[in-house]
mmCIF file of C-alpha atoms in Angstrom:
data_model
loop_
_atom_site.group_PDB
_atom_site.id
_atom_site.type_symbol
_atom_site.label_atom_id
_atom_site.label_comp_id
_atom_site.label_asym_id
_atom_site.label_seq_id
_atom_site.Cartn_x
_atom_site.Cartn_y
_atom_site.Cartn_z
ATOM 1 C CA MET A 1 -10.032 -16.216 -38.458
ATOM 2 C CA ARG A 2 -8.867 -13.898 -41.181
ATOM 3 C CA GLN A 3 -6.259 -11.565 -40.777
ATOM 4 C CA ASN A 4 -6.593 -8.061 -42.283
ATOM 5 C CA PRO A 5 -2.969 -6.950 -43.230
ATOM 6 C CA LEU A 6 -3.921 -3.048 -43.260
ATOM 7 C CA GLN A 7 -5.741 -3.476 -39.661
ATOM 8 C CA GLN A 8 -2.366 -5.029 -38.359
ATOM 9 C CA ARG A 9 -0.117 -2.384 -39.986
ATOM 10 C CA LEU A 10 -2.479 0.275 -38.434
ATOM 11 C CA GLY A 11 -2.443 -1.123 -35.243
ATOM 12 C CA LEU A 12 1.531 -1.615 -35.100
ATOM 13 C CA ASN A 13 1.947 1.853 -36.202
ATOM 14 C CA THR A 14 -0.511 3.045 -33.362
ATOM 15 C CA LEU A 15 1.744 1.276 -31.065
ATOM 16 C CA ARG A 16 5.119 2.460 -32.376
ATOM 17 C CA PHE A 17 3.710 6.043 -32.252
ATOM 18 C CA PHE A 18 2.713 5.989 -28.396
ATOM 19 C CA VAL A 19 6.243 4.424 -27.744
ATOM 20 C CA LEU A 20 7.970 6.977 -29.745
ATOM 21 C CA LEU A 21 5.819 9.604 -28.052
ATOM 22 C CA VAL A 22 6.563 8.542 -24.673
ATOM 23 C CA LEU A 23 10.077 8.342 -25.442
ATOM 24 C CA LEU A 24 9.965 11.801 -27.021
ATOM 25 C CA PHE A 25 8.673 13.164 -23.571
ATOM 26 C CA LEU A 26 11.336 11.250 -21.556
ATOM 27 C CA GLY A 27 14.006 12.494 -23.783
ATOM 28 C CA ILE A 28 13.074 16.219 -23.579
ATOM 29 C CA ILE A 29 12.917 15.978 -19.529
ATOM 30 C CA LEU A 30 16.175 14.113 -19.344
ATOM 31 C CA TRP A 31 17.919 16.537 -21.859
ATOM 32 C CA GLU A 32 16.534 19.421 -19.975
ATOM 33 C CA VAL A 33 17.862 18.391 -16.837
ATOM 34 C CA PHE A 34 21.071 17.369 -18.028
ATOM 35 C CA SER A 35 22.158 20.206 -20.296
ATOM 36 C CA LYS A 36 21.189 22.713 -17.271
ATOM 37 C CA GLY A 37 22.523 20.611 -14.477
ATOM 38 C CA SER A 38 25.756 19.108 -15.835
ATOM 39 C CA GLY A 39 27.507 22.285 -15.654
ATOM 40 C CA VAL A 40 27.918 22.638 -11.939
ATOM 41 C CA ILE A 41 28.626 18.757 -11.509
ATOM 42 C CA ASN A 42 31.887 18.395 -10.139
ATOM 43 C CA SER A 43 34.056 17.014 -6.995
ATOM 44 C CA GLY A 44 33.087 20.296 -4.974
ATOM 45 C CA PHE A 45 29.414 19.908 -5.630
ATOM 46 C CA LEU A 46 29.293 16.276 -4.518
ATOM 47 C CA PHE A 47 31.300 16.627 -1.816
ATOM 48 C CA ASP A 48 31.220 19.867 -0.232
ATOM 49 C CA TYR A 49 28.473 21.709 2.226
ATOM 50 C CA PRO A 50 26.052 24.318 1.089
ATOM 51 C CA ARG A 51 27.286 27.863 2.031
ATOM 52 C CA LYS A 52 25.900 31.433 1.907
ATOM 53 C CA GLY A 53 22.165 30.672 2.004
ATOM 54 C CA MET A 54 22.687 27.533 -0.126
ATOM 55 C CA THR A 55 23.724 29.805 -3.082
ATOM 56 C CA LEU A 56 26.941 28.305 -3.152
ATOM 57 C CA GLY A 57 28.805 25.021 -2.138
ATOM 58 C CA GLY A 58 27.511 21.469 -2.853
ATOM 59 C CA ILE A 59 24.944 18.930 -1.805
ATOM 60 C CA PHE A 60 27.241 16.349 0.295
ATOM 61 C CA PRO A 61 24.790 16.534 3.217
ATOM 62 C CA THR A 62 21.454 15.567 1.017
ATOM 63 C CA ILE A 63 23.346 12.827 -0.613
ATOM 64 C CA MET A 64 24.340 11.317 2.596
ATOM 65 C CA GLY A 65 20.869 12.023 3.977
ATOM 66 C CA THR A 66 19.006 10.390 1.042
ATOM 67 C CA ILE A 67 21.401 7.445 1.536
ATOM 68 C CA PHE A 68 20.692 6.942 5.191
ATOM 69 C CA VAL A 69 17.116 7.408 5.036
ATOM 70 C CA THR A 70 16.815 4.928 1.927
ATOM 71 C CA LEU A 71 19.013 2.407 4.154
ATOM 72 C CA VAL A 72 16.425 2.669 6.769
ATOM 73 C CA THR A 73 13.672 2.184 4.256
ATOM 74 C CA THR A 74 15.658 -0.884 3.145
ATOM 75 C CA ILE A 75 15.777 -2.713 6.520
ATOM 76 C CA PHE A 76 12.304 -1.920 7.420
ATOM 77 C CA ALA A 77 10.461 -2.542 4.436
ATOM 78 C CA ILE A 78 12.138 -5.507 2.519
ATOM 79 C CA PRO A 79 12.226 -8.280 5.043
ATOM 80 C CA MET A 80 8.379 -7.564 6.263
ATOM 81 C CA GLY A 81 7.379 -7.136 2.368
ATOM 82 C CA ILE A 82 8.864 -10.263 1.534
ATOM 83 C CA ALA A 83 7.649 -12.083 4.587
ATOM 84 C CA THR A 84 3.913 -10.733 3.937
ATOM 85 C CA ALA A 85 3.952 -11.986 0.563
ATOM 86 C CA ILE A 86 5.387 -15.437 1.302
ATOM 87 C CA TYR A 87 2.479 -16.051 3.629
ATOM 88 C CA LEU A 88 -0.298 -14.730 1.267
ATOM 89 C CA SER A 89 1.278 -16.499 -1.469
ATOM 90 C CA GLU A 90 2.121 -19.959 0.177
ATOM 91 C CA TYR A 91 0.142 -20.237 3.244
ATOM 92 C CA ALA A 92 -2.857 -18.339 3.353
ATOM 93 C CA ASN A 93 -6.375 -19.566 2.071
ATOM 94 C CA ASP A 94 -8.099 -18.338 -0.555
ATOM 95 C CA ASN A 95 -11.121 -16.920 1.257
ATOM 96 C CA GLY A 96 -13.036 -13.713 1.711
ATOM 97 C CA ILE A 97 -10.695 -12.199 4.386
ATOM 98 C CA ASN A 98 -7.480 -12.776 2.374
ATOM 99 C CA ARG A 99 -8.914 -11.679 -0.736
ATOM 100 C CA LEU A 100 -9.889 -8.495 1.338
ATOM 101 C CA ILE A 101 -6.227 -7.974 2.679
ATOM 102 C CA ARG A 102 -5.009 -8.348 -0.910
ATOM 103 C CA ALA A 103 -7.265 -5.683 -2.201
ATOM 104 C CA SER A 104 -6.357 -3.568 0.553
ATOM 105 C CA ILE A 105 -2.574 -3.712 0.021
ATOM 106 C CA ARG A 106 -3.236 -2.888 -3.636
ATOM 107 C CA ASN A 107 -5.283 0.069 -2.637
ATOM 108 C CA LEU A 108 -2.567 1.485 -0.182
ATOM 109 C CA ALA A 109 -0.320 1.463 -3.516
ATOM 110 C CA GLY A 110 -2.459 4.274 -4.551
ATOM 111 C CA VAL A 111 -2.851 6.476 -1.427
ATOM 112 C CA PRO A 112 -1.249 9.908 -1.971
ATOM 113 C CA SER A 113 2.264 10.065 -0.366
ATOM 114 C CA ILE A 114 1.271 13.225 1.542
ATOM 115 C CA ILE A 115 -1.207 10.799 3.536
ATOM 116 C CA TYR A 116 1.749 8.596 4.592
ATOM 117 C CA GLY A 117 3.565 11.856 5.788
ATOM 118 C CA LEU A 118 0.640 12.870 7.808
ATOM 119 C CA PHE A 119 0.551 9.137 9.086
ATOM 120 C CA GLY A 120 4.119 8.883 9.974
ATOM 121 C CA VAL A 121 3.730 12.271 12.018
ATOM 122 C CA ALA A 122 0.684 10.659 14.220
ATOM 123 C CA VAL A 123 2.507 7.141 14.580
ATOM 124 C CA PHE A 124 6.340 7.575 14.716
ATOM 125 C CA VAL A 125 6.921 11.441 15.464
ATOM 126 C CA GLN A 126 4.436 11.600 18.114
ATOM 127 C CA GLY A 127 2.793 8.549 18.931
ATOM 128 C CA MET A 128 6.143 6.508 19.424
ATOM 129 C CA GLY A 129 8.300 9.371 20.145
ATOM 130 C CA LEU A 130 10.693 9.137 17.814
ATOM 131 C CA GLY A 131 10.795 12.868 17.213
ATOM 132 C CA SER A 132 11.705 14.281 13.829
ATOM 133 C CA SER A 133 14.528 11.956 12.878
ATOM 134 C CA VAL A 134 15.995 9.360 9.967
ATOM 135 C CA LEU A 135 14.309 6.619 11.797
ATOM 136 C CA SER A 136 10.695 8.412 11.420
ATOM 137 C CA SER A 137 11.319 9.199 7.870
ATOM 138 C CA GLY A 138 12.644 5.933 6.714
ATOM 139 C CA LEU A 139 9.683 4.144 8.639
ATOM 140 C CA THR A 140 7.548 6.278 6.793
ATOM 141 C CA LEU A 141 8.813 5.585 3.582
ATOM 142 C CA GLY A 142 8.834 2.075 4.424
ATOM 143 C CA LEU A 143 5.309 2.101 4.975
ATOM 144 C CA LEU A 144 4.675 3.727 1.372
ATOM 145 C CA THR A 145 6.961 1.089 -0.324
ATOM 146 C CA LEU A 146 5.754 -2.122 1.387
ATOM 147 C CA PRO A 147 2.588 -2.198 -0.933
ATOM 148 C CA TYR A 148 4.858 -2.194 -4.086
ATOM 149 C CA ILE A 149 7.159 -5.002 -2.553
ATOM 150 C CA ILE A 150 4.379 -7.141 -1.176
ATOM 151 C CA THR A 151 2.584 -7.039 -4.859
ATOM 152 C CA THR A 152 5.642 -7.421 -6.970
ATOM 153 C CA THR A 153 6.842 -10.369 -4.524
ATOM 154 C CA GLU A 154 3.477 -12.015 -4.462
ATOM 155 C CA GLU A 155 3.491 -12.071 -8.278
ATOM 156 C CA ALA A 156 6.710 -13.524 -8.458
ATOM 157 C CA LEU A 157 6.061 -16.333 -6.283
ATOM 158 C CA LYS A 158 2.905 -17.217 -8.352
ATOM 159 C CA ASN A 159 4.815 -17.239 -11.595
ATOM 160 C CA VAL A 160 6.949 -20.140 -10.203
ATOM 161 C CA PRO A 161 5.542 -23.782 -11.627
ATOM 162 C CA HIS A 162 3.988 -25.590 -8.949
ATOM 163 C CA ALA A 163 5.945 -28.524 -10.134
ATOM 164 C CA TYR A 164 8.837 -27.069 -8.427
ATOM 165 C CA ARG A 165 6.886 -27.197 -4.907
ATOM 166 C CA GLU A 166 5.553 -30.639 -5.531
ATOM 167 C CA GLY A 167 8.744 -32.180 -6.648
ATOM 168 C CA ALA A 168 10.572 -30.907 -3.180
ATOM 169 C CA LEU A 169 7.351 -32.113 -1.200
ATOM 170 C CA ALA A 170 7.882 -35.511 -3.152
ATOM 171 C CA LEU A 171 11.218 -36.114 -2.029
ATOM 172 C CA GLY A 172 10.180 -35.375 1.548
ATOM 173 C CA ALA A 173 11.091 -31.826 2.135
ATOM 174 C CA THR A 174 8.735 -29.756 4.502
ATOM 175 C CA LYS A 175 6.514 -26.917 2.959
ATOM 176 C CA TRP A 176 9.081 -24.306 4.243
ATOM 177 C CA GLU A 177 11.990 -26.391 2.547
ATOM 178 C CA ALA A 178 10.667 -26.406 -0.691
ATOM 179 C CA ILE A 179 9.862 -22.569 -0.623
ATOM 180 C CA TRP A 180 13.392 -21.949 0.678
ATOM 181 C CA SER A 181 15.076 -24.223 -1.560
ATOM 182 C CA ASN A 182 12.967 -24.173 -4.553
ATOM 183 C CA VAL A 183 10.521 -21.334 -4.913
ATOM 184 C CA LEU A 184 12.431 -18.196 -3.728
ATOM 185 C CA PRO A 185 15.728 -18.738 -5.783
ATOM 186 C CA SER A 186 13.281 -19.056 -8.882
ATOM 187 C CA ALA A 187 11.355 -15.836 -7.560
ATOM 188 C CA VAL A 188 14.500 -13.938 -6.781
ATOM 189 C CA SER A 189 14.724 -11.609 -9.977
ATOM 190 C CA GLY A 190 11.179 -10.491 -9.540
ATOM 191 C CA ILE A 191 11.507 -9.819 -5.932
ATOM 192 C CA VAL A 192 14.704 -7.678 -6.109
ATOM 193 C CA THR A 193 13.286 -5.963 -9.262
ATOM 194 C CA GLY A 194 10.219 -5.194 -7.305
ATOM 195 C CA SER A 195 12.046 -4.353 -4.275
ATOM 196 C CA ILE A 196 14.659 -1.794 -5.908
ATOM 197 C CA LEU A 197 12.028 -0.204 -7.916
ATOM 198 C CA GLY A 198 10.093 0.471 -4.818
ATOM 199 C CA LEU A 199 13.063 1.719 -2.951
ATOM 200 C CA SER A 200 13.968 4.116 -6.070
ATOM 201 C CA ARG A 201 10.396 5.487 -5.692
ATOM 202 C CA ALA A 202 10.990 6.374 -2.240
ATOM 203 C CA ALA A 203 14.185 7.752 -2.458
ATOM 204 C CA GLY A 204 12.563 10.369 -4.539
ATOM 205 C CA GLU A 205 9.610 11.459 -2.435
ATOM 206 C CA THR A 206 9.256 14.396 -0.552
ATOM 207 C CA ALA A 207 5.927 14.459 1.027
ATOM 208 C CA PRO A 208 6.698 11.585 3.512
ATOM 209 C CA ILE A 209 9.820 13.169 4.742
ATOM 210 C CA LEU A 210 8.625 16.554 4.922
ATOM 211 C CA PHE A 211 6.956 16.044 8.393
ATOM 212 C CA THR A 212 9.093 13.482 9.674
ATOM 213 C CA GLY A 213 12.498 14.288 9.825
ATOM 214 C CA VAL A 214 13.922 16.115 6.943
ATOM 215 C CA ALA A 215 15.667 19.782 7.655
ATOM 216 C CA PHE A 216 15.964 23.018 5.427
ATOM 217 C CA TYR A 217 19.712 23.101 6.127
ATOM 218 C CA LEU A 218 22.038 21.452 8.585
ATOM 219 C CA ARG A 219 26.101 21.911 9.140
ATOM 220 C CA TYR A 220 26.442 18.251 10.109
ATOM 221 C CA LEU A 221 25.668 14.894 8.966
ATOM 222 C CA PRO A 222 23.386 12.731 11.098
ATOM 223 C CA SER A 223 25.130 10.890 13.719
ATOM 224 C CA SER A 224 22.191 8.584 14.462
ATOM 225 C CA VAL A 225 19.118 7.306 13.141
ATOM 226 C CA HIS A 226 17.460 9.766 15.890
ATOM 227 C CA ASP A 227 18.876 13.297 14.250
ATOM 228 C CA SER A 228 17.280 15.459 11.407
ATOM 229 C CA PHE A 229 18.720 15.226 7.914
ATOM 230 C CA MET A 230 18.831 16.900 4.659
ATOM 231 C CA ALA A 231 17.560 15.033 1.551
ATOM 232 C CA MET A 232 17.887 15.745 -2.342
ATOM 233 C CA PRO A 233 14.044 15.694 -2.974
ATOM 234 C CA TYR A 234 13.315 18.471 -0.005
ATOM 235 C CA HIS A 235 16.639 20.420 -1.367
ATOM 236 C CA LEU A 236 15.373 20.360 -4.772
ATOM 237 C CA TYR A 237 12.069 21.499 -3.658
ATOM 238 C CA ILE A 238 13.349 24.425 -1.576
ATOM 239 C CA LEU A 239 16.019 25.518 -4.325
ATOM 240 C CA SER A 240 12.976 25.542 -6.895
ATOM 241 C CA THR A 241 10.048 27.087 -5.164
ATOM 242 C CA GLN A 242 11.129 28.473 -1.751
ATOM 243 C CA HIS A 243 14.524 30.028 -1.915
ATOM 244 C CA HIS A 244 14.909 33.617 -1.571
ATOM 245 C CA ALA A 245 17.208 33.863 -4.728
ATOM 246 C CA ILE A 246 15.473 31.063 -7.153
ATOM 247 C CA GLU A 247 17.107 32.422 -10.493
ATOM 248 C CA GLU A 248 20.546 32.381 -8.525
ATOM 249 C CA VAL A 249 20.161 28.811 -7.624
ATOM 250 C CA ARG A 250 18.177 27.503 -10.783
ATOM 251 C CA PRO A 251 21.674 25.863 -11.975
ATOM 252 C CA LEU A 252 22.173 24.278 -8.405
ATOM 253 C CA ALA A 253 18.643 22.769 -8.813
ATOM 254 C CA TYR A 254 19.146 21.322 -12.012
ATOM 255 C CA GLY A 255 22.514 19.766 -10.782
ATOM 256 C CA THR A 256 20.539 18.333 -7.536
ATOM 257 C CA ALA A 257 17.717 16.967 -10.080
ATOM 258 C CA LEU A 258 20.433 15.370 -12.170
ATOM 259 C CA VAL A 259 22.222 13.892 -9.432
ATOM 260 C CA LEU A 260 18.842 12.305 -8.039
ATOM 261 C CA LEU A 261 17.948 11.061 -11.484
ATOM 262 C CA SER A 262 21.451 9.486 -11.525
ATOM 263 C CA LEU A 263 20.492 7.825 -8.333
ATOM 264 C CA VAL A 264 17.439 6.495 -9.476
ATOM 265 C CA PHE A 265 18.896 5.247 -12.755
ATOM 266 C CA VAL A 266 21.611 3.219 -10.792
ATOM 267 C CA LEU A 267 19.308 1.681 -8.731
ATOM 268 C CA ASN A 268 17.162 0.743 -11.858
ATOM 269 C CA ILE A 269 20.186 -0.538 -13.530
ATOM 270 C CA ILE A 270 21.051 -2.751 -10.516
ATOM 271 C CA ALA A 271 17.596 -4.254 -10.543
ATOM 272 C CA PHE A 272 17.953 -5.042 -14.432
ATOM 273 C CA ILE A 273 21.392 -6.632 -13.845
ATOM 274 C CA ILE A 274 20.029 -8.812 -10.838
ATOM 275 C CA ARG A 275 16.929 -9.690 -12.935
ATOM 276 C CA TYR A 276 19.341 -10.613 -16.185
ATOM 277 C CA ARG A 277 21.625 -12.965 -13.970
ATOM 278 C CA TYR A 278 19.139 -14.736 -12.100
ATOM 279 C CA ARG A 279 16.721 -15.426 -15.268
ATOM 280 C CA ASN A 280 20.140 -16.846 -16.915
ATOM 281 C CA PHE A 281 20.776 -19.008 -13.489
ATOM 282 C CA ASN A 282 17.420 -20.234 -13.365
ATOM 283 C CA LYS A 283 17.583 -21.227 -17.058
ATOM 284 C CA ALA A 284 20.561 -23.226 -16.317
ATOM 285 C CA ARG A 285 18.999 -24.931 -13.342
ATOM 286 C CA ILE A 286 16.249 -26.325 -15.369
#
């Protein structure tokens, strides 16, 4: 086929333009949050409790509450998501029922998060009697995260060459031994990356925890998974829209947003490092 240099340059420049446009908007958002929120970031803001109607003090309870509920989400969602993906990728037959299950899982990823919040109220808070708690919110966020973990894990498993499985089976390994010793180590970078990205999204959600356990203000940290908690996304929502002195607490809202962005950024960096190291490890194995 003949190649038109003008068309190639036009296509390449168009792609570059849209990439730069996305980076521009991202840079504007990050600069807005950083420039207006960095001034309040100090040890008191990070390790103190809110005071005087949340017009003073820090966000320590919201940081710990976000960490607690994310840990519950991790414990619930990651093992179940990875196990489901292994079954669908390695054991399930390619029939109509399993294709319907896969399509349903992918469609669940597009369900609005508020629907998960209402479902969490009906099932965990009321149906199972867990009440408004860290556990209810963590399980609700776990359901929200499951479709992402299952989908990314299944895709990572599919990208592992079939020769890895066939070689292990030829040496006398069982199917599970082949999966455990050959397939999973080769797919772990994609699995971990997808799981962490799903958790980072869950850590920033407000709607699912709005009805299932988050509190406006607490003087104490949750002592168990059955207690209510404060969280950064909801705290930011209150400071930005519902506070009685919105203009006064605006710097605190930007500071909270900056801390939340930093948490998500750290999770993404961890995912990148793990992916990079395991990719090099797999290359060394080959």
